[in-house]
mmCIF file of C-alpha atoms in Angstrom:
data_model
loop_
_atom_site.group_PDB
_atom_site.id
_atom_site.type_symbol
_atom_site.label_atom_id
_atom_site.label_comp_id
_atom_site.label_asym_id
_atom_site.label_seq_id
_atom_site.Cartn_x
_atom_site.Cartn_y
_atom_site.Cartn_z
ATOM 1 C CA GLY A 1055 0.000 0.000 0.000
ATOM 2 C CA LEU A 1056 1.037 3.633 -0.447
ATOM 3 C CA TYR A 1057 -0.230 7.088 0.482
ATOM 4 C CA CYS A 1058 -0.319 10.105 -1.836
ATOM 5 C CA GLN A 1059 -0.676 13.782 -0.965
ATOM 6 C CA ASN A 1060 -2.167 16.496 -3.151
ATOM 7 C CA ASP A 1061 -3.286 20.104 -2.623
ATOM 8 C CA MET A 1062 -6.384 18.967 -0.709
ATOM 9 C CA GLU A 1063 -4.400 17.384 2.102
ATOM 10 C CA ARG A 1064 -1.998 20.307 2.368
ATOM 11 C CA ALA A 1065 -4.913 22.725 2.777
ATOM 12 C CA PHE A 1066 -6.619 20.391 5.223
ATOM 13 C CA ARG A 1067 -3.523 20.023 7.383
ATOM 14 C CA ARG A 1068 -3.110 23.794 7.586
ATOM 15 C CA GLY A 1069 -6.669 24.483 8.660
ATOM 16 C CA ALA A 1070 -8.436 21.501 10.139
ATOM 17 C CA VAL A 1071 -6.162 19.407 12.346
ATOM 18 C CA ALA A 1072 -6.480 19.879 16.084
ATOM 19 C CA ARG A 1073 -3.077 19.487 17.704
ATOM 20 C CA ALA A 1074 -2.423 17.262 20.698
ATOM 21 C CA SER A 1075 -2.393 18.985 24.049
ATOM 22 C CA PRO A 1076 -1.058 17.714 27.392
ATOM 23 C CA LYS A 1077 -4.287 19.081 28.909
ATOM 24 C CA PRO A 1078 -7.252 17.639 27.001
ATOM 25 C CA THR A 1079 -9.748 20.229 25.844
ATOM 26 C CA SER A 1080 -13.518 19.938 25.646
ATOM 27 C CA PRO A 1081 -14.972 18.770 22.288
ATOM 28 C CA ARG A 1082 -15.656 21.517 19.758
ATOM 29 C CA PRO A 1083 -16.145 21.631 15.995
ATOM 30 C CA THR A 1084 -12.863 21.988 14.130
ATOM 31 C CA ARG A 1085 -12.195 25.421 12.633
ATOM 32 C CA ALA A 1086 -12.642 24.285 9.035
ATOM 33 C CA PHE A 1087 -15.939 22.515 9.671
ATOM 34 C CA ARG A 1088 -17.334 25.263 11.922
ATOM 35 C CA ARG A 1089 -16.585 27.944 9.323
ATOM 36 C CA LEU A 1090 -18.111 26.077 6.401
ATOM 37 C CA ALA A 1091 -20.909 24.029 7.934
ATOM 38 C CA VAL A 1092 -23.106 27.137 8.094
ATOM 39 C CA ALA A 1093 -23.366 27.007 4.303
ATOM 40 C CA GLY A 1094 -25.679 24.001 4.745
ATOM 41 C CA ALA A 1095 -27.330 22.897 1.533
ATOM 42 C CA ALA A 1096 -25.170 25.283 -0.512
ATOM 43 C CA GLN A 1097 -22.178 23.044 0.234
ATOM 44 C CA ARG A 1098 -23.905 19.761 -0.578
ATOM 45 C CA HIS A 1099 -23.403 20.109 -4.339
ATOM 46 C CA VAL A 1100 -19.618 19.982 -3.802
ATOM 47 C CA ASP A 1101 -19.949 16.450 -2.441
ATOM 48 C CA GLU A 1102 -22.632 15.098 -4.810
ATOM 49 C CA ALA A 1103 -20.318 12.860 -6.848
ATOM 50 C CA ALA A 1104 -18.911 11.326 -3.652
ATOM 51 C CA ALA A 1105 -22.371 10.548 -2.243
ATOM 52 C CA TRP A 1106 -23.236 7.156 -3.710
ATOM 53 C CA THR A 1107 -24.772 3.848 -2.668
ATOM 54 C CA ALA A 1108 -23.500 0.344 -3.362
ATOM 55 C CA GLU A 1109 -26.262 -0.208 -5.921
ATOM 56 C CA GLU A 1110 -25.369 2.989 -7.775
ATOM 57 C CA ALA A 1111 -21.664 2.183 -7.770
ATOM 58 C CA TRP A 1112 -22.267 -1.320 -9.094
ATOM 59 C CA ARG A 1113 -24.463 -0.038 -11.935
ATOM 60 C CA GLU A 1114 -21.722 2.395 -12.962
ATOM 61 C CA ARG A 1115 -18.871 -0.078 -12.657
ATOM 62 C CA ARG A 1116 -17.546 0.575 -16.162
ATOM 63 C CA SER A 1117 -16.903 4.213 -15.230
ATOM 64 C CA TRP A 1118 -14.568 3.400 -12.321
ATOM 65 C CA GLU A 1119 -12.921 0.194 -13.514
ATOM 66 C CA ARG A 1120 -9.950 0.685 -15.847
ATOM 67 C CA VAL A 1121 -8.349 -2.343 -17.519
ATOM 68 C CA LEU A 1122 -4.829 -1.752 -18.811
ATOM 69 C CA SER A 1123 -4.254 -2.925 -22.371
ATOM 70 C CA ARG A 1124 -1.407 -5.279 -23.291
ATOM 71 C CA ARG A 1125 0.518 -2.304 -24.638
ATOM 72 C CA GLU A 1126 0.022 -0.313 -21.425
ATOM 73 C CA ARG A 1127 0.992 -3.287 -19.304
ATOM 74 C CA ARG A 1128 4.151 -3.728 -21.360
ATOM 75 C CA GLU A 1129 4.857 -0.008 -20.983
ATOM 76 C CA LEU A 1130 4.806 -0.354 -17.188
ATOM 77 C CA GLU A 1131 7.027 -3.427 -17.350
ATOM 78 C CA ASP A 1132 9.555 -1.707 -19.632
ATOM 79 C CA ALA A 1133 9.587 1.411 -17.439
ATOM 80 C CA THR A 1134 10.205 -0.749 -14.382
ATOM 81 C CA ALA A 1135 13.162 -2.474 -16.009
ATOM 82 C CA ARG A 1136 14.692 0.846 -17.103
ATOM 83 C CA ILE A 1137 14.245 2.364 -13.646
ATOM 84 C CA LEU A 1138 16.017 -0.575 -12.008
ATOM 85 C CA ASP A 1139 18.873 -0.222 -14.520
ATOM 86 C CA SER A 1140 19.217 3.486 -13.738
ATOM 87 C CA PRO A 1141 21.094 5.106 -10.810
ATOM 88 C CA LEU A 1142 17.801 6.399 -9.408
ATOM 89 C CA GLN A 1143 17.420 6.067 -5.623
ATOM 90 C CA LEU A 1144 13.970 4.654 -4.884
ATOM 91 C CA GLU A 1145 14.152 5.925 -1.300
ATOM 92 C CA GLU A 1146 14.029 9.412 -2.828
ATOM 93 C CA ALA A 1147 11.151 8.631 -5.176
ATOM 94 C CA ASN A 1148 9.378 11.953 -4.587
ATOM 95 C CA SER A 1149 12.321 13.950 -5.889
ATOM 96 C CA GLU A 1150 13.942 11.481 -8.301
ATOM 97 C CA LEU A 1151 11.059 9.447 -9.773
ATOM 98 C CA ASP A 1152 9.175 11.648 -12.239
ATOM 99 C CA PRO A 1153 6.567 9.589 -14.146
ATOM 100 C CA ARG A 1154 6.942 11.910 -17.134
ATOM 101 C CA ASP A 1155 10.438 10.498 -17.663
ATOM 102 C CA TRP A 1156 9.193 6.910 -17.865
ATOM 103 C CA LEU A 1157 5.585 6.750 -19.064
ATOM 104 C CA SER A 1158 3.894 7.940 -22.246
ATOM 105 C CA PRO A 1159 1.850 11.175 -22.247
ATOM 106 C CA GLN A 1160 -1.286 9.208 -23.173
ATOM 107 C CA LEU A 1161 -1.051 6.831 -20.211
ATOM 108 C CA LEU A 1162 -0.293 9.711 -17.848
ATOM 109 C CA HIS A 1163 -3.258 11.620 -19.260
ATOM 110 C CA ASP A 1164 -5.507 8.646 -18.452
ATOM 111 C CA PHE A 1165 -4.062 8.429 -14.949
ATOM 112 C CA GLN A 1166 -4.775 12.128 -14.420
ATOM 113 C CA GLY A 1167 -8.407 11.479 -15.315
ATOM 114 C CA ILE A 1168 -8.516 8.784 -12.639
ATOM 115 C CA ARG A 1169 -6.838 11.169 -10.203
ATOM 116 C CA ARG A 1170 -9.519 13.806 -10.775
ATOM 117 C CA GLU A 1171 -12.200 11.213 -10.115
ATOM 118 C CA LEU A 1172 -10.460 10.155 -6.892
ATOM 119 C CA LEU A 1173 -10.157 13.700 -5.563
ATOM 120 C CA ARG A 1174 -13.298 15.367 -6.884
ATOM 121 C CA GLY A 1175 -15.527 12.528 -8.011
ATOM 122 C CA ARG A 1176 -16.758 9.306 -6.440
ATOM 123 C CA GLY A 1177 -13.454 8.817 -4.596
ATOM 124 C CA PHE A 1178 -12.376 5.337 -5.712
ATOM 125 C CA ALA A 1179 -11.173 3.478 -8.807
ATOM 126 C CA LEU A 1180 -9.975 0.020 -9.771
ATOM 127 C CA ILE A 1181 -7.086 -0.506 -12.198
ATOM 128 C CA ARG A 1182 -6.822 -4.054 -13.543
ATOM 129 C CA ASN A 1183 -4.118 -5.936 -15.437
ATOM 130 C CA VAL A 1184 -1.277 -4.199 -13.578
ATOM 131 C CA PRO A 1185 1.889 -6.335 -13.919
ATOM 132 C CA VAL A 1186 2.549 -8.120 -10.610
ATOM 133 C CA ASP A 1187 4.002 -11.431 -11.833
ATOM 134 C CA LEU A 1188 7.413 -9.916 -11.110
ATOM 135 C CA CYS A 1189 10.084 -10.152 -8.460
ATOM 136 C CA LYS A 1190 9.591 -8.261 -5.195
ATOM 137 C CA GLU A 1191 11.823 -5.348 -6.220
ATOM 138 C CA GLN A 1192 10.059 -4.959 -9.567
ATOM 139 C CA LYS A 1193 6.636 -4.945 -7.907
ATOM 140 C CA ALA A 1194 7.866 -2.231 -5.544
ATOM 141 C CA VAL A 1195 8.902 -0.080 -8.516
ATOM 142 C CA VAL A 1196 5.499 -0.598 -10.187
ATOM 143 C CA GLY A 1197 3.816 0.543 -6.962
ATOM 144 C CA LEU A 1198 6.021 3.607 -6.608
ATOM 145 C CA LEU A 1199 5.632 4.581 -10.265
ATOM 146 C CA LEU A 1200 1.846 4.293 -10.107
ATOM 147 C CA GLY A 1201 1.778 6.231 -6.843
ATOM 148 C CA ARG A 1202 3.890 9.066 -8.212
ATOM 149 C CA SER A 1203 1.503 9.264 -11.175
ATOM 150 C CA PHE A 1204 -1.183 10.382 -8.729
ATOM 151 C CA GLY A 1205 0.738 12.688 -6.390
ATOM 152 C CA GLN A 1206 3.542 13.032 -3.858
ATOM 153 C CA LEU A 1207 4.197 9.929 -1.763
ATOM 154 C CA ARG A 1208 3.698 10.147 2.001
ATOM 155 C CA PRO A 1209 5.643 8.149 4.634
ATOM 156 C CA GLN A 1210 3.796 5.093 5.926
ATOM 157 C CA ASN A 1211 5.356 5.097 9.390
ATOM 158 C CA LYS A 1212 7.974 6.643 11.668
ATOM 159 C CA HIS A 1213 10.715 4.992 9.607
ATOM 160 C CA GLY A 1214 9.722 6.988 6.525
ATOM 161 C CA HIS A 1215 8.832 3.957 4.404
ATOM 162 C CA LEU A 1216 7.023 4.994 1.215
ATOM 163 C CA LEU A 1217 5.653 1.490 0.634
ATOM 164 C CA GLY A 1218 3.901 -0.543 3.298
ATOM 165 C CA HIS A 1219 3.457 -4.313 3.133
ATOM 166 C CA VAL A 1220 0.069 -5.570 4.261
ATOM 167 C CA GLN A 1221 0.924 -8.996 5.619
ATOM 168 C CA ASP A 1222 0.686 -11.033 8.796
ATOM 169 C CA LEU A 1223 3.841 -10.623 10.874
ATOM 170 C CA GLY A 1224 2.432 -12.694 13.726
ATOM 171 C CA LEU A 1225 1.754 -9.646 15.912
ATOM 172 C CA ASN A 1226 -1.061 -9.380 18.441
ATOM 173 C CA PRO A 1227 -3.981 -7.309 17.064
ATOM 174 C CA MET A 1228 -5.145 -6.619 20.639
ATOM 175 C CA ASP A 1229 -1.888 -4.782 21.431
ATOM 176 C CA PRO A 1230 -2.783 -1.057 21.233
ATOM 177 C CA SER A 1231 0.654 -0.241 19.804
ATOM 178 C CA VAL A 1232 0.296 -2.655 16.863
ATOM 179 C CA ARG A 1233 -0.944 -1.647 13.396
ATOM 180 C CA ILE A 1234 -3.655 -4.155 12.432
ATOM 181 C CA TYR A 1235 -2.381 -4.570 8.857
ATOM 182 C CA ALA A 1236 0.620 -6.405 10.332
ATOM 183 C CA THR A 1237 -1.636 -9.097 11.845
ATOM 184 C CA LYS A 1238 -4.061 -11.695 10.509
ATOM 185 C CA ALA A 1239 -7.044 -9.904 12.042
ATOM 186 C CA ALA A 1240 -9.706 -8.489 9.733
ATOM 187 C CA GLN A 1241 -9.383 -4.769 9.187
ATOM 188 C CA PRO A 1242 -12.455 -2.925 10.464
ATOM 189 C CA PRO A 1243 -13.905 -0.158 8.257
ATOM 190 C CA HIS A 1244 -11.479 2.754 8.370
ATOM 191 C CA THR A 1245 -9.834 5.534 6.395
ATOM 192 C CA ASP A 1246 -6.164 6.484 6.056
ATOM 193 C CA SER A 1247 -4.777 9.995 6.479
ATOM 194 C CA ALA A 1248 -3.926 10.823 2.882
ATOM 195 C CA ASP A 1249 -5.624 12.231 -0.200
ATOM 196 C CA ILE A 1250 -5.209 8.945 -2.092
ATOM 197 C CA VAL A 1251 -4.511 5.468 -0.747
ATOM 198 C CA GLY A 1252 -3.249 2.887 -3.236
ATOM 199 C CA LEU A 1253 -3.377 -0.869 -2.690
ATOM 200 C CA LEU A 1254 -1.476 -3.106 -5.098
ATOM 201 C CA CYS A 1255 -2.702 -6.699 -4.907
ATOM 202 C CA CYS A 1256 0.419 -8.807 -5.445
ATOM 203 C CA GLN A 1257 -1.015 -12.206 -4.502
ATOM 204 C CA PRO A 1258 -4.729 -12.993 -4.158
ATOM 205 C CA ALA A 1259 -5.514 -14.798 -0.916
ATOM 206 C CA ILE A 1260 -6.563 -18.442 -1.018
ATOM 207 C CA GLU A 1261 -9.350 -17.473 1.355
ATOM 208 C CA GLY A 1262 -10.553 -14.058 2.489
ATOM 209 C CA GLY A 1263 -8.742 -10.868 1.593
ATOM 210 C CA LEU A 1264 -11.808 -9.168 0.142
ATOM 211 C CA THR A 1265 -11.913 -5.363 0.160
ATOM 212 C CA SER A 1266 -15.107 -3.473 0.968
ATOM 213 C CA PHE A 1267 -15.621 0.266 0.632
ATOM 214 C CA ALA A 1268 -18.392 2.781 1.226
ATOM 215 C CA SER A 1269 -19.168 6.461 0.747
ATOM 216 C CA SER A 1270 -18.386 8.382 3.945
ATOM 217 C CA VAL A 1271 -20.397 11.301 2.529
ATOM 218 C CA SER A 1272 -23.512 9.132 2.166
ATOM 219 C CA ILE A 1273 -22.974 7.764 5.669
ATOM 220 C CA PHE A 1274 -22.808 11.263 7.144
ATOM 221 C CA ARG A 1275 -25.908 12.389 5.267
ATOM 222 C CA GLU A 1276 -27.875 9.389 6.535
ATOM 223 C CA LEU A 1277 -26.757 10.016 10.104
ATOM 224 C CA GLU A 1278 -27.465 13.737 9.782
ATOM 225 C CA ALA A 1279 -31.020 12.973 8.624
ATOM 226 C CA GLU A 1280 -31.723 10.346 11.289
ATOM 227 C CA CYS A 1281 -29.879 11.830 14.273
ATOM 228 C CA PRO A 1282 -28.356 15.310 13.754
ATOM 229 C CA ARG A 1283 -26.984 15.348 17.308
ATOM 230 C CA LEU A 1284 -24.749 12.345 16.639
ATOM 231 C CA ALA A 1285 -23.663 13.745 13.267
ATOM 232 C CA THR A 1286 -22.560 16.948 15.008
ATOM 233 C CA LEU A 1287 -20.535 14.895 17.501
ATOM 234 C CA LEU A 1288 -18.497 13.494 14.603
ATOM 235 C CA THR A 1289 -17.434 17.029 13.622
ATOM 236 C CA GLN A 1290 -15.881 17.491 17.077
ATOM 237 C CA PRO A 1291 -12.419 16.247 18.123
ATOM 238 C CA PHE A 1292 -11.816 12.707 19.328
ATOM 239 C CA PHE A 1293 -8.557 11.642 20.955
ATOM 240 C CA VAL A 1294 -6.478 9.445 18.642
ATOM 241 C CA ASP A 1295 -3.527 7.232 19.620
ATOM 242 C CA ARG A 1296 -0.223 7.460 17.751
ATOM 243 C CA LYS A 1297 0.430 3.732 18.346
ATOM 244 C CA GLY A 1298 4.049 4.239 19.290
ATOM 245 C CA GLU A 1299 4.917 6.536 16.369
ATOM 246 C CA VAL A 1300 5.400 9.684 18.437
ATOM 247 C CA PRO A 1301 7.255 12.685 16.962
ATOM 248 C CA GLU A 1302 9.813 14.268 19.253
ATOM 249 C CA GLY A 1303 8.223 16.647 21.721
ATOM 250 C CA GLN A 1304 4.671 15.464 20.979
ATOM 251 C CA ALA A 1305 2.131 13.643 23.138
ATOM 252 C CA PRO A 1306 1.429 9.938 22.383
ATOM 253 C CA PHE A 1307 -2.044 10.972 21.247
ATOM 254 C CA TYR A 1308 -3.658 13.891 19.425
ATOM 255 C CA GLU A 1309 -7.087 15.370 18.790
ATOM 256 C CA LEU A 1310 -8.875 15.037 15.456
ATOM 257 C CA ALA A 1311 -12.502 15.200 14.377
ATOM 258 C CA ILE A 1312 -13.855 12.408 12.180
ATOM 259 C CA TYR A 1313 -15.608 14.701 9.675
ATOM 260 C CA HIS A 1314 -14.252 17.997 8.310
ATOM 261 C CA ARG A 1315 -14.690 20.312 5.374
ATOM 262 C CA THR A 1316 -11.574 21.428 3.547
ATOM 263 C CA PRO A 1317 -10.819 25.172 3.906
ATOM 264 C CA ARG A 1318 -10.451 25.929 0.202
ATOM 265 C CA GLU A 1319 -13.315 24.086 -1.508
ATOM 266 C CA GLY A 1320 -15.517 22.991 1.352
ATOM 267 C CA ARG A 1321 -15.306 19.309 0.429
ATOM 268 C CA MET A 1322 -16.246 16.817 3.095
ATOM 269 C CA VAL A 1323 -13.347 14.762 4.460
ATOM 270 C CA CYS A 1324 -13.635 11.740 6.738
ATOM 271 C CA ILE A 1325 -10.722 10.417 8.785
ATOM 272 C CA CYS A 1326 -11.619 7.544 11.079
ATOM 273 C CA ASP A 1327 -9.985 4.411 12.433
ATOM 274 C CA ARG A 1328 -11.811 3.253 15.527
ATOM 275 C CA SER A 1329 -8.873 1.153 16.721
ATOM 276 C CA PHE A 1330 -6.762 4.326 17.083
ATOM 277 C CA ILE A 1331 -9.539 6.051 19.044
ATOM 278 C CA THR A 1332 -9.964 3.008 21.301
ATOM 279 C CA ALA A 1333 -6.202 2.750 21.846
ATOM 280 C CA ALA A 1334 -6.066 6.362 23.083
ATOM 281 C CA GLN A 1335 -8.270 5.380 26.021
ATOM 282 C CA ARG A 1336 -5.239 3.749 27.664
ATOM 283 C CA TRP A 1337 -3.811 7.177 28.571
ATOM 284 C CA ASP A 1338 -4.833 8.719 31.892
ATOM 285 C CA GLU A 1339 -4.807 12.205 30.349
ATOM 286 C CA VAL A 1340 -7.446 11.265 27.763
ATOM 287 C CA PRO A 1341 -11.105 11.637 28.828
ATOM 288 C CA ARG A 1342 -13.234 8.491 28.632
ATOM 289 C CA LEU A 1343 -15.510 8.242 25.617
ATOM 290 C CA THR A 1344 -19.058 9.270 26.410
ATOM 291 C CA ALA A 1345 -22.016 7.003 25.650
ATOM 292 C CA GLU A 1346 -23.028 9.311 22.780
ATOM 293 C CA GLN A 1347 -19.519 9.298 21.312
ATOM 294 C CA GLU A 1348 -19.561 5.491 21.397
ATOM 295 C CA LEU A 1349 -22.957 5.473 19.684
ATOM 296 C CA ALA A 1350 -21.886 7.947 16.992
#
């Protein structure tokens, strides 16, 4: 898996993230959401493409599923071979790996169309026939090259890894410091903190391994219609655990609301991983979750 950053995340990080504080503060709407939520229905049109149901998505499958042709697949394979033969340092992929040096303008143009749909459309896409019957190093290059075609790569962890391997390392999923993707436990519904998250399936599982996804915008609208009080709670900060990846001088937890609107365009953003919120409850400085927060 890999994370990509674009202008949306940079704007969001400047205006919407509540910083960790040694003295927990009372819940309040984040600045970005509080400023833009008053627009009400006027803002809803910004999110229309991202508000879909499973039935709607399935009917429109041809619009979000892209199958690479044999020529395009070969293009990725040839680019991978040339990159590995070059002096390029993959650890510096953001500065040294420019897709324009390795892929054709037509393929990059198609990728940019997918990127627009990810950021300002329905929010997901499936690319099939990507070459993965390669050695481990070659597959890593394919992942990095695809990722850089959609934006700047973001570190996966405190070690600065640009690629993360989703595999069972035999760790205990009940340990609050463990990332669940390194265990055999099923991942609960969650989001990752990036504009675009890419998953490259290298080896289909013999059993399990299915990926499910949903529209966080549709979820919020349903909750807002059925119980506005709980929807409002999700626009207020929750305490989130860092799971051992603590920057110098920072607390082992921070505050972050689950739903925001971006400062520039007013697009709805959802960031939620319940396991990180639950893990933060181990700290004495963090207030206990209220019954309504649990329900929301």
